[in-house]
Amino acid sequence: MSVDESNNVHTRLQVHNCVVQPLLTDLYQITMAYAYWKSEKTSDTAVFDLFFRQNPFQGEFTIFGGLEECLRFLENFNYSDSDIEYLKTTLPPTIEQSFFVYLKELTAKDVKLYAIDEGSVVFPRVPLIRVEGPLIVVQLLETTLLTLVNFSSLMATNAARYRMAAGDNVSLLEFGLRRAQGPDGGLSASKYAYIGGFDGTSNLLAGKMFNIPVKGTHAHAYITSFSNPSELKTKTLINLNNGKEQDLIDLTLSWRTTLSNLLHISESQASDGELAALVSFAIAFPEGFVALIDTYDVNKWHFLGPKELPVISSFGSGILNFCAVALALNDLGYKAIGVRIDSGDLAYLSNKSRETFVKIAKEYNIPWFANLTIIASNDINEETIWSLNDQKHSIDCFGIGTHLVTCQRQPALGCVYKLVEVNGTPRIKLSQDGSKITMPGKKDAFRLYGADGFALIDLLKKSVEDPPIAKTKLLCRHPFDQKKRAFVVPSEIKPLYKVYWENGHIMQRLPELKEVREHVKESLRTIRPDIKRNLNPTPYKVSVSDDLYEFMHELWMRNTPIGELS
């Protein structure tokens, strides 16, 4: 690793959003802290579980994100002087001043945090994070930990679903900053889209902060800002074959005339302003020439049948002008990269573009021309990609913005942070809604695998129980339905939790974003295809041990009030 690379790694690991601080919380966390303090519960200890109850996007899996940011928050957990002064003006005047002294001295050094590795596939009810420590401190962490995990996990899951829809051979670029939920939402979206499987972002700050590849082309405004080639001040480009400057406009115009006959597209269809813009952009970026080709919609239409249904027969200006510039660049020793299509029938237009590139490649014996990159954008969502797959498109790369970064299909994951133990005594939250009943006490989680390498089931056990043993028959029970139970003989068992924070320090090496991204891929490979499929996926099973089941239900009955009829 070079010095520069080492510095980049160090910089990324030290990134901490200054907005993420103890005051990034709900008021009721502070009011509860004061009430705990008044009740002399400062020496009480507690355990909280952070988990979610339902997978997002009508799917059956979730990707865990946000762990590193949670750990950075713990590293920096401390109320500043200005925080304390603000709280004094916000809380009631009856608050005792010594409480603020207590707050000022709080840190996370006595907190212990267990977590699943970031980038892992996770499932409902299995705690992603278990937090142990002084009751007041771990209570104060609640809202901030939730906001750091909720959107990160939702975003990484959304990105992973796009990646599965697109397949491994198509590039995915995140273009959503301008549509994101504010600057922090934009940065988080870029970061977790990359973790979830995207190949790059248009967001420069995310590129700098997180070492994510940055990609981009140009906007329609660049095309429409030109009127004709005569207005170009710079017209020449160095010919790499002989080192001489050559007029790129003349060469491009010559190619446009030639291609007009080959492609059966009249030059009158082609915009001279668009040509000037593309030549200008090619002169600026001769070795990275990507052109937006749908600024001027000059598709030809004809009509068939009694209902006069419109059918596109060819498209003109953008493809003709791009190919002319690309061939002119080729004459000078440069290779164009490709085109971006931002509107219209993406399947049809991508296929027609590919046909055009192949035709030119054969006609002029330029093999690489057939493989020019075709990028598609235009408000694409997951369903769009599946539909395009059915239509047999020729798209090499999707640029995705709004639907990705805002998670329009489901805007929130719904992680919760629930108290499960106080001073060593398990606690349970009861509800008429069975899905909201918590699983009490400290628990460890294990993933059980079959002989085929796929995950069979996740198993939760009381932390005081012995861990499960591979190739041994285990009874796995549904947490709340006594009729649902099964024996499992796993070929392999992996404990899911590691101690990530203890004694005021991060206890594990934090992986690079690229490593987390790779872990997402590896983790997804261990999940059966029917669980990951787009339509009607099979639910993955989360179970509890027999001891935990009996313990939960005994506590449930003990805490359920007995009704009285009269």
CSV table of N, CA and C in Angstrom, one decimal, residues 37 84 107 120 399:
chain,number,residue,atom,x,y,z
A,37,TRP,N,-32.2,9.5,37.3
A,37,TRP,CA,-31.2,10.1,38.2
A,37,TRP,C,-31.9,10.5,39.6
A,84,ILE,N,-24.5,21.5,27.6
A,84,ILE,CA,-25.1,21.6,28.9
A,84,ILE,C,-25.8,22.9,29.1
A,107,THR,N,-19.6,9.4,29.8
A,107,THR,CA,-19.0,8.9,28.6
A,107,THR,C,-19.5,7.5,28.3
A,120,SER,N,-23.7,-7.8,6.8
A,120,SER,CA,-24.3,-9.2,6.9
A,120,SER,C,-25.8,-9.1,6.5
A,399,GLY,N,-27.9,4.5,-14.3
A,399,GLY,CA,-27.7,5.6,-13.4
A,399,GLY,C,-29.0,5.8,-12.7
